Amino acid sequence: MVNRSQTAEDRDRFLEIHSDAYRVLDQAIANRAFPGCAFGILAQDGISFSDALGRFTYDDNAPAVHANTIYDVASLTKVVSTTATAMLLHQQLRLNLETRLGDLLPGFVIGRAGSDATQSRWARQVTLRHLLAHTSGLPGYVPLFRRASSPFELLRATLQLPLEAEPGTRAEYSDHGFILLGKALECLLGEPLAPWASRHIFAPLAMASTRFCPLLSQRATIPPTEEDHTLRHRTIQGEVQDEHAFLLHGAPGHAGLFSNAPDLLRFAHAILHPEQAALFDPATIALFSQRQSPLGSSRALGWDTPSTPSSSGSLFSTRSIGHLGYSGCSLWIDLEARIAIVLLTNRTWPDRLCDAIRSVRPAFHDAIRNALS
């Protein structure tokens, strides 16, 4: 992969070609969809470009965002760390998608011993495939942090969450499912997920700016995500925004990763050009990018695929995979066109009320794709 982000001549040419995309982002900042953003594009020829607009906050004196600014990428953690780990373990024959969660985390079944027979039966059916495809029957989101104050209490509460549907019959995007998936993977790894992902994914791909739990010295260089009035009662900057990830010490399976646009393009390059990156096998990529049952779900294994409408816009092929992050981040990879687009923002600043990014994402992606074509 050739990175052109530091070449002034390339930037001028890029500004001209992608003027519509810049207009979309400039207007989004003016409309306070987010105070600033960094973005990156990996084109068919393997050349990447990254750039940035705006500032860390809406304060005129706030630091400017740069192309290599690190963001809290929230649920991009699910694909860049957790799903990527599952992919590697699967191709190493260390992970079977049909392994039952209860075999790795017995508390998921034992904790329901006093429940009705249906809950116990459903719990015994849940597999790693179900967790990856968000079809485990677990609820989408329950604010467990309101009653749990430690990692142990939060994990116990997650293990005991009532299942809302028979596994495999309903797709419901679930943070809780990926919290448990992260713990299950740690059982297979024999160590915490974060250091393993750092050694086996981030380091081989030269993702030097990607990590869980940024150092105290790094925090001021990361855009803040919100003024928290719920749990920590302080400005959240350089530490994970997600409350459950915070209680789990910042490095669980569903959120907590920090990264920048160039690093995420390196990850996308490993997906699009496996023969060059030598990390993921083509067969593994093909398997994990296939949509899963039930019919109508857009979910593949860990990954999402374009739905109608889609945050990826209207021009990504059906052979595309991607994911969103609650903080305002996204990664979309078109396996057919061999194109990837990263958008990083802190749209939750200063609070989570604004969802204007919903209309920005598809417009931005369409502008980029139109220019590339």
Short mmCIF file of C-alpha atoms in Angstrom, two decimals:
data_model
loop_
_atom_site.label_atom_id
_atom_site.label_comp_id
_atom_site.label_asym_id
_atom_site.label_seq_id
_atom_site.Cartn_x
_atom_site.Cartn_y
_atom_site.Cartn_z
CA MET A 1 0.00 0.00 0.00
CA VAL A 2 1.33 3.44 -0.96
CA ASN A 3 0.31 6.30 1.35
CA ARG A 4 0.12 9.71 -0.30
CA SER A 5 -1.20 11.66 2.69
CA GLN A 6 1.97 13.75 3.10
CA THR A 7 2.36 14.95 -0.49
CA ALA A 8 1.15 18.53 -1.09
CA GLU A 9 0.81 18.02 -4.84
CA ASP A 10 -1.29 14.90 -4.32
CA ARG A 11 -3.47 16.74 -1.80
CA ASP A 12 -4.20 19.54 -4.26
CA ARG A 13 -5.15 16.99 -6.91
CA PHE A 14 -7.24 15.09 -4.39
CA LEU A 15 -9.04 18.29 -3.36
CA GLU A 16 -9.95 18.92 -6.97
CA ILE A 17 -11.13 15.38 -7.72
CA HIS A 18 -13.05 14.96 -4.46
CA SER A 19 -14.41 18.49 -4.09
CA ASP A 20 -17.95 17.15 -3.58
CA ALA A 21 -16.83 15.01 -0.65
CA TYR A 22 -15.07 17.97 0.95
CA ARG A 23 -18.24 20.03 0.53
CA VAL A 24 -20.26 17.33 2.31
CA LEU A 25 -17.85 17.34 5.25
CA ASP A 26 -17.51 21.14 5.38
CA GLN A 27 -21.29 21.46 5.48
CA ALA A 28 -21.54 18.79 8.17
CA ILE A 29 -19.10 20.71 10.36
CA ALA A 30 -20.99 23.96 9.71
CA ASN A 31 -24.23 22.21 10.70
CA ARG A 32 -22.56 20.87 13.86
CA ALA A 33 -22.97 17.24 12.91
CA PHE A 34 -19.45 16.94 14.34
CA PRO A 35 -16.68 19.45 15.12
CA GLY A 36 -14.04 17.80 12.95
CA CYS A 37 -13.13 14.63 11.13
CA ALA A 38 -10.33 12.59 9.64
CA PHE A 39 -10.91 10.35 6.65
CA GLY A 40 -9.05 8.01 4.38
CA ILE A 41 -9.49 6.35 1.02
CA LEU A 42 -7.85 3.23 -0.37
CA ALA A 43 -8.28 3.14 -4.14
CA GLN A 44 -8.25 0.24 -6.59
CA ASP A 45 -4.56 0.74 -7.37
CA GLY A 46 -3.57 0.32 -3.73
CA ILE A 47 -2.78 4.02 -3.27
CA SER A 48 -4.19 5.52 -0.10
CA PHE A 49 -4.89 9.11 0.84
CA SER A 50 -5.95 10.56 4.18
CA ASP A 51 -6.90 14.08 5.21
CA ALA A 52 -8.77 15.99 7.90
CA LEU A 53 -11.07 18.94 8.46
CA GLY A 54 -12.26 20.89 11.48
CA ARG A 55 -11.23 20.88 15.12
CA PHE A 56 -11.41 18.71 18.24
CA THR A 57 -14.40 20.72 19.56
CA TYR A 58 -16.54 23.66 18.44
CA ASP A 59 -14.22 26.07 20.27
CA ASP A 60 -12.34 28.26 17.78
CA ASN A 61 -9.17 27.71 19.81
CA ALA A 62 -9.46 23.92 19.90
CA PRO A 63 -6.70 21.89 18.24
CA ALA A 64 -7.11 21.21 14.54
CA VAL A 65 -7.74 17.64 13.41
CA HIS A 66 -4.95 16.12 11.31
CA ALA A 67 -4.95 13.12 8.99
CA ASN A 68 -3.21 11.01 11.64
CA THR A 69 -5.34 12.16 14.59
CA ILE A 70 -6.34 9.22 16.78
CA TYR A 71 -10.03 8.72 17.59
CA ASP A 72 -12.07 6.51 19.88
CA VAL A 73 -13.41 4.22 17.15
CA ALA A 74 -16.04 2.61 19.41
CA SER A 75 -17.65 -0.42 17.73
CA LEU A 76 -15.07 -0.59 14.97
CA THR A 77 -13.39 -2.58 17.75
CA LYS A 78 -15.81 -5.37 16.88
CA VAL A 79 -14.24 -5.89 13.44
CA VAL A 80 -10.68 -4.55 13.72
CA SER A 81 -9.92 -6.46 16.92
CA THR A 82 -12.54 -9.05 17.90
CA THR A 83 -13.71 -10.32 14.51
CA ALA A 84 -10.17 -10.14 13.12
CA THR A 85 -9.01 -12.32 16.03
CA ALA A 86 -11.81 -14.79 15.34
CA MET A 87 -10.80 -14.86 11.66
CA LEU A 88 -7.20 -15.69 12.49
CA LEU A 89 -8.14 -18.33 15.04
CA HIS A 90 -10.52 -19.92 12.54
CA GLN A 91 -7.91 -20.18 9.81
CA GLN A 92 -5.47 -21.61 12.37
CA LEU A 93 -8.10 -24.28 13.18
CA ARG A 94 -8.29 -23.03 16.77
CA LEU A 95 -11.87 -21.77 16.51
CA ASN A 96 -14.94 -23.71 15.43
CA LEU A 97 -17.89 -21.46 14.62
CA GLU A 98 -20.28 -24.09 15.98
CA THR A 99 -18.63 -24.22 19.41
CA ARG A 100 -21.26 -23.50 22.03
CA LEU A 101 -20.72 -20.46 24.19
CA GLY A 102 -21.59 -22.49 27.29
CA ASP A 103 -18.63 -24.78 26.65
CA LEU A 104 -16.26 -21.80 26.97
CA LEU A 105 -18.25 -19.73 29.47
CA PRO A 106 -20.23 -22.23 31.58
CA GLY A 107 -21.78 -19.40 33.57
CA PHE A 108 -23.89 -18.52 30.54
CA VAL A 109 -25.80 -21.77 31.05
CA ILE A 110 -25.31 -22.41 34.77
CA GLY A 111 -26.51 -18.90 35.60
CA ARG A 112 -29.91 -19.79 34.16
CA ALA A 113 -30.41 -22.92 36.25
CA GLY A 114 -33.25 -21.22 38.09
CA SER A 115 -34.84 -19.88 34.90
CA ASP A 116 -37.62 -21.48 32.93
CA ALA A 117 -36.82 -24.42 30.68
CA THR A 118 -36.92 -22.32 27.52
CA GLN A 119 -34.18 -19.96 28.73
CA SER A 120 -31.93 -22.87 29.68
CA ARG A 121 -32.52 -24.62 26.36
CA TRP A 122 -31.85 -21.50 24.33
CA ALA A 123 -28.68 -20.73 26.31
CA ARG A 124 -27.29 -24.19 25.52
CA GLN A 125 -27.86 -23.55 21.80
CA VAL A 126 -25.88 -20.29 21.47
CA THR A 127 -22.71 -20.70 19.38
CA LEU A 128 -19.82 -18.45 18.42
CA ARG A 129 -21.43 -18.11 15.00
CA HIS A 130 -24.56 -16.71 16.64
CA LEU A 131 -22.52 -14.15 18.55
CA LEU A 132 -20.62 -13.04 15.44
CA ALA A 133 -23.84 -12.76 13.43
CA HIS A 134 -25.79 -11.03 16.22
CA THR A 135 -28.36 -13.84 16.22
CA SER A 136 -27.79 -15.18 19.75
CA GLY A 137 -31.12 -13.90 21.04
CA LEU A 138 -29.41 -11.51 23.46
CA PRO A 139 -30.95 -8.03 23.75
CA GLY A 140 -29.53 -5.14 21.78
CA TYR A 141 -28.55 -2.94 24.69
CA VAL A 142 -29.23 -2.91 28.41
CA PRO A 143 -27.46 -0.24 30.56
CA LEU A 144 -25.93 -2.73 32.95
CA PHE A 145 -23.43 -0.11 34.13
CA ARG A 146 -26.25 1.42 36.16
CA ARG A 147 -26.24 -1.59 38.50
CA ALA A 148 -22.73 -3.01 38.04
CA SER A 149 -19.67 -1.30 39.48
CA SER A 150 -16.88 -3.77 38.69
CA PRO A 151 -15.78 -6.02 35.82
CA PHE A 152 -16.97 -9.08 37.76
CA GLU A 153 -20.42 -7.63 38.38
CA LEU A 154 -20.79 -6.50 34.78
CA LEU A 155 -19.71 -9.85 33.34
CA ARG A 156 -22.04 -11.73 35.69
CA ALA A 157 -24.95 -9.47 34.71
CA THR A 158 -24.13 -9.98 31.02
CA LEU A 159 -24.01 -13.76 31.41
CA GLN A 160 -27.42 -13.68 33.07
CA LEU A 161 -29.20 -11.44 30.55
CA PRO A 162 -32.48 -13.06 29.47
CA LEU A 163 -32.52 -14.27 25.88
CA GLU A 164 -35.27 -12.59 23.89
CA ALA A 165 -35.44 -15.06 20.99
CA GLU A 166 -34.35 -18.55 20.06
CA PRO A 167 -30.77 -18.45 18.77
CA GLY A 168 -30.59 -18.14 15.00
CA THR A 169 -34.14 -16.88 14.52
CA ARG A 170 -33.66 -13.12 14.98
CA ALA A 171 -30.89 -10.67 14.14
CA GLU A 172 -30.44 -8.04 16.86
CA TYR A 173 -27.22 -6.04 16.99
CA SER A 174 -25.91 -6.66 20.50
CA ASP A 175 -23.00 -5.16 22.39
CA HIS A 176 -23.57 -7.79 25.05
CA GLY A 177 -23.02 -10.57 22.55
CA PHE A 178 -19.62 -9.16 21.64
CA ILE A 179 -18.66 -8.67 25.27
CA LEU A 180 -19.24 -12.41 25.73
CA LEU A 181 -17.55 -13.21 22.41
CA GLY A 182 -14.46 -11.33 23.57
CA LYS A 183 -14.39 -13.37 26.79
CA ALA A 184 -14.88 -16.61 24.84
CA LEU A 185 -11.97 -15.75 22.55
CA GLU A 186 -9.81 -15.07 25.58
CA CYS A 187 -10.57 -18.61 26.75
CA LEU A 188 -9.29 -19.92 23.42
CA LEU A 189 -6.27 -17.61 23.45
CA GLY A 190 -5.30 -18.21 27.05
CA GLU A 191 -4.66 -14.49 27.49
CA PRO A 192 -6.48 -11.14 27.27
CA LEU A 193 -7.69 -10.09 23.85
CA ALA A 194 -5.94 -6.70 23.71
CA PRO A 195 -2.27 -7.79 23.87
CA TRP A 196 -2.93 -10.71 21.52
CA ALA A 197 -4.53 -8.43 18.93
CA SER A 198 -1.65 -5.99 19.30
CA ARG A 199 0.96 -8.68 18.60
CA HIS A 200 -0.85 -10.65 15.91
CA ILE A 201 -2.89 -7.99 14.06
CA PHE A 202 -1.75 -4.43 14.72
CA ALA A 203 2.02 -5.03 14.78
CA PRO A 204 2.18 -7.15 11.59
CA LEU A 205 0.15 -4.50 9.74
CA ALA A 206 2.29 -1.63 11.09
CA MET A 207 -0.76 -0.12 12.81
CA ALA A 208 1.46 1.80 15.22
CA SER A 209 -1.26 4.25 16.32
CA THR A 210 -3.84 1.57 17.17
CA ARG A 211 -4.24 0.45 20.75
CA PHE A 212 -6.56 0.01 23.69
CA CYS A 213 -6.22 2.31 26.71
CA PRO A 214 -4.12 5.23 25.39
CA LEU A 215 -1.36 6.47 27.64
CA LEU A 216 -2.06 9.47 29.85
CA SER A 217 0.45 11.44 27.78
CA GLN A 218 -1.61 10.75 24.63
CA ARG A 219 -5.00 11.85 25.90
CA ALA A 220 -4.71 15.53 24.98
CA THR A 221 -3.95 14.56 21.36
CA ILE A 222 -7.26 12.67 21.01
CA PRO A 223 -10.56 14.50 20.35
CA PRO A 224 -12.97 14.31 23.31
CA THR A 225 -16.15 12.30 22.87
CA GLU A 226 -18.49 13.89 25.40
CA GLU A 227 -19.13 15.73 28.63
CA ASP A 228 -20.27 12.77 30.71
CA HIS A 229 -23.05 13.49 33.20
CA THR A 230 -24.06 9.85 33.72
CA LEU A 231 -21.21 7.73 35.10
CA ARG A 232 -17.84 9.49 35.33
CA HIS A 233 -19.05 13.12 35.47
CA ARG A 234 -16.11 14.56 33.56
CA THR A 235 -14.92 15.27 30.05
CA ILE A 236 -14.18 11.98 28.29
CA GLN A 237 -10.98 12.43 26.31
CA GLY A 238 -8.44 9.77 25.50
CA GLU A 239 -10.37 7.12 27.43
CA VAL A 240 -13.12 4.90 26.11
CA GLN A 241 -16.53 6.54 25.95
CA ASP A 242 -18.60 3.36 26.23
CA GLU A 243 -19.61 2.82 29.85
CA HIS A 244 -19.46 -0.98 29.72
CA ALA A 245 -16.02 -0.90 28.11
CA PHE A 246 -14.89 1.53 30.80
CA LEU A 247 -16.04 -0.84 33.56
CA LEU A 248 -14.21 -3.67 31.78
CA HIS A 249 -10.96 -1.67 32.02
CA GLY A 250 -11.11 -0.35 28.45
CA ALA A 251 -10.31 -3.47 26.45
CA PRO A 252 -13.34 -5.77 25.92
CA GLY A 253 -14.69 -7.31 22.73
CA HIS A 254 -17.25 -4.68 21.77
CA ALA A 255 -15.52 -1.28 22.13
CA GLY A 256 -12.42 0.43 23.47
CA LEU A 257 -10.06 0.59 20.49
CA PHE A 258 -8.38 3.84 19.46
CA SER A 259 -7.01 4.26 15.94
CA ASN A 260 -6.52 6.68 13.07
CA ALA A 261 -7.37 6.77 9.37
CA PRO A 262 -3.98 5.60 8.01
CA ASP A 263 -3.95 2.58 10.34
CA LEU A 264 -7.50 1.58 9.44
CA LEU A 265 -6.57 1.80 5.76
CA ARG A 266 -3.71 -0.60 6.47
CA PHE A 267 -6.22 -2.98 8.01
CA ALA A 268 -8.53 -2.60 5.00
CA HIS A 269 -5.58 -3.26 2.70
CA ALA A 270 -5.00 -6.58 4.47
CA ILE A 271 -8.60 -7.52 3.65
CA LEU A 272 -8.51 -6.31 0.05
CA HIS A 273 -5.02 -7.57 -0.79
CA PRO A 274 -4.46 -10.71 1.31
CA GLU A 275 -1.73 -11.88 -1.05
CA GLN A 276 0.36 -8.83 -0.09
CA ALA A 277 -0.44 -8.49 3.60
CA ALA A 278 -0.24 -12.26 4.30
CA LEU A 279 -2.47 -12.03 7.36
CA PHE A 280 -5.93 -13.26 6.37
CA ASP A 281 -6.48 -16.13 3.94
CA PRO A 282 -8.82 -15.37 1.00
CA ALA A 283 -11.04 -18.27 2.09
CA THR A 284 -11.35 -16.78 5.58
CA ILE A 285 -12.31 -13.39 4.18
CA ALA A 286 -14.90 -15.01 1.91
CA LEU A 287 -16.40 -16.98 4.80
CA PHE A 288 -16.65 -14.08 7.23
CA SER A 289 -18.09 -11.72 4.60
CA GLN A 290 -21.08 -13.97 3.81
CA ARG A 291 -24.47 -12.84 5.08
CA GLN A 292 -25.88 -15.09 7.77
CA SER A 293 -29.40 -16.30 8.48
CA PRO A 294 -32.13 -15.42 9.22
CA LEU A 295 -33.26 -14.17 5.83
CA GLY A 296 -33.28 -10.39 5.69
CA SER A 297 -30.38 -9.83 8.07
CA SER A 298 -27.55 -7.68 6.74
CA ARG A 299 -25.08 -9.24 9.16
CA ALA A 300 -22.14 -11.37 8.09
CA LEU A 301 -19.74 -12.89 10.65
CA GLY A 302 -18.77 -9.87 12.73
CA TRP A 303 -19.17 -7.58 9.75
CA ASP A 304 -22.18 -5.70 8.44
CA THR A 305 -23.06 -5.57 4.74
CA PRO A 306 -24.93 -2.84 2.82
CA SER A 307 -28.66 -2.74 3.50
CA THR A 308 -31.31 -0.47 2.00
CA PRO A 309 -30.70 2.31 2.85
CA SER A 310 -27.07 2.00 3.94
CA SER A 311 -24.61 4.28 5.69
CA SER A 312 -22.22 3.27 2.89
CA GLY A 313 -24.41 5.10 0.38
CA SER A 314 -25.81 3.62 -2.80
CA LEU A 315 -22.64 2.71 -4.71
CA PHE A 316 -20.94 0.03 -2.62
CA SER A 317 -21.46 -3.39 -4.16
CA THR A 318 -23.31 -6.23 -2.48
CA ARG A 319 -19.86 -7.76 -1.93
CA SER A 320 -18.99 -5.10 0.64
CA ILE A 321 -18.37 -5.32 4.36
CA GLY A 322 -18.15 -2.62 6.97
CA HIS A 323 -19.05 -1.38 10.41
CA LEU A 324 -20.03 1.76 12.27
CA GLY A 325 -18.84 3.15 15.59
CA TYR A 326 -21.19 4.98 17.95
CA SER A 327 -18.70 7.82 18.44
CA GLY A 328 -19.12 8.72 14.77
CA CYS A 329 -16.67 6.42 12.99
CA SER A 330 -17.08 4.06 10.06
CA LEU A 331 -15.14 1.67 7.84
CA TRP A 332 -16.51 0.33 4.55
CA ILE A 333 -14.64 -2.09 2.28
CA ASP A 334 -15.84 -3.02 -1.22
CA LEU A 335 -14.39 -6.46 -1.95
CA GLU A 336 -15.49 -6.28 -5.59
CA ALA A 337 -14.22 -2.79 -6.45
CA ARG A 338 -11.22 -3.10 -4.08
CA ILE A 339 -11.97 0.24 -2.46
CA ALA A 340 -12.09 1.19 1.22
CA ILE A 341 -13.27 4.38 2.91
CA VAL A 342 -12.69 5.41 6.53
CA LEU A 343 -14.47 8.28 8.27
CA LEU A 344 -13.58 9.21 11.86
CA THR A 345 -15.46 11.83 13.88
CA ASN A 346 -16.47 12.64 17.44
CA ARG A 347 -20.10 13.32 16.57
CA THR A 348 -21.08 12.71 20.23
CA TRP A 349 -19.37 15.92 21.32
CA PRO A 350 -20.49 17.51 23.57
CA ASP A 351 -23.36 15.04 24.03
CA ARG A 352 -25.06 12.15 22.26
CA LEU A 353 -28.19 14.01 21.12
CA CYS A 354 -27.12 14.88 17.56
CA ASP A 355 -27.58 12.16 14.93
CA ALA A 356 -27.05 14.35 11.85
CA ILE A 357 -24.21 12.05 10.83
CA ARG A 358 -26.87 9.61 9.58
CA SER A 359 -27.34 11.72 6.45
CA VAL A 360 -23.68 12.73 6.18
CA ARG A 361 -22.27 9.21 5.88
CA PRO A 362 -24.12 8.08 2.71
CA ALA A 363 -23.62 11.46 1.03
CA PHE A 364 -19.89 11.37 1.79
CA HIS A 365 -19.46 7.80 0.57
CA ASP A 366 -21.42 8.46 -2.63
CA ALA A 367 -19.33 11.56 -3.35
CA ILE A 368 -16.11 9.58 -2.99
CA ARG A 369 -17.35 6.67 -5.08
CA ASN A 370 -18.62 8.96 -7.85
CA ALA A 371 -15.24 10.69 -8.00
CA LEU A 372 -13.33 7.40 -8.07
CA SER A 373 -15.46 6.12 -10.95
#
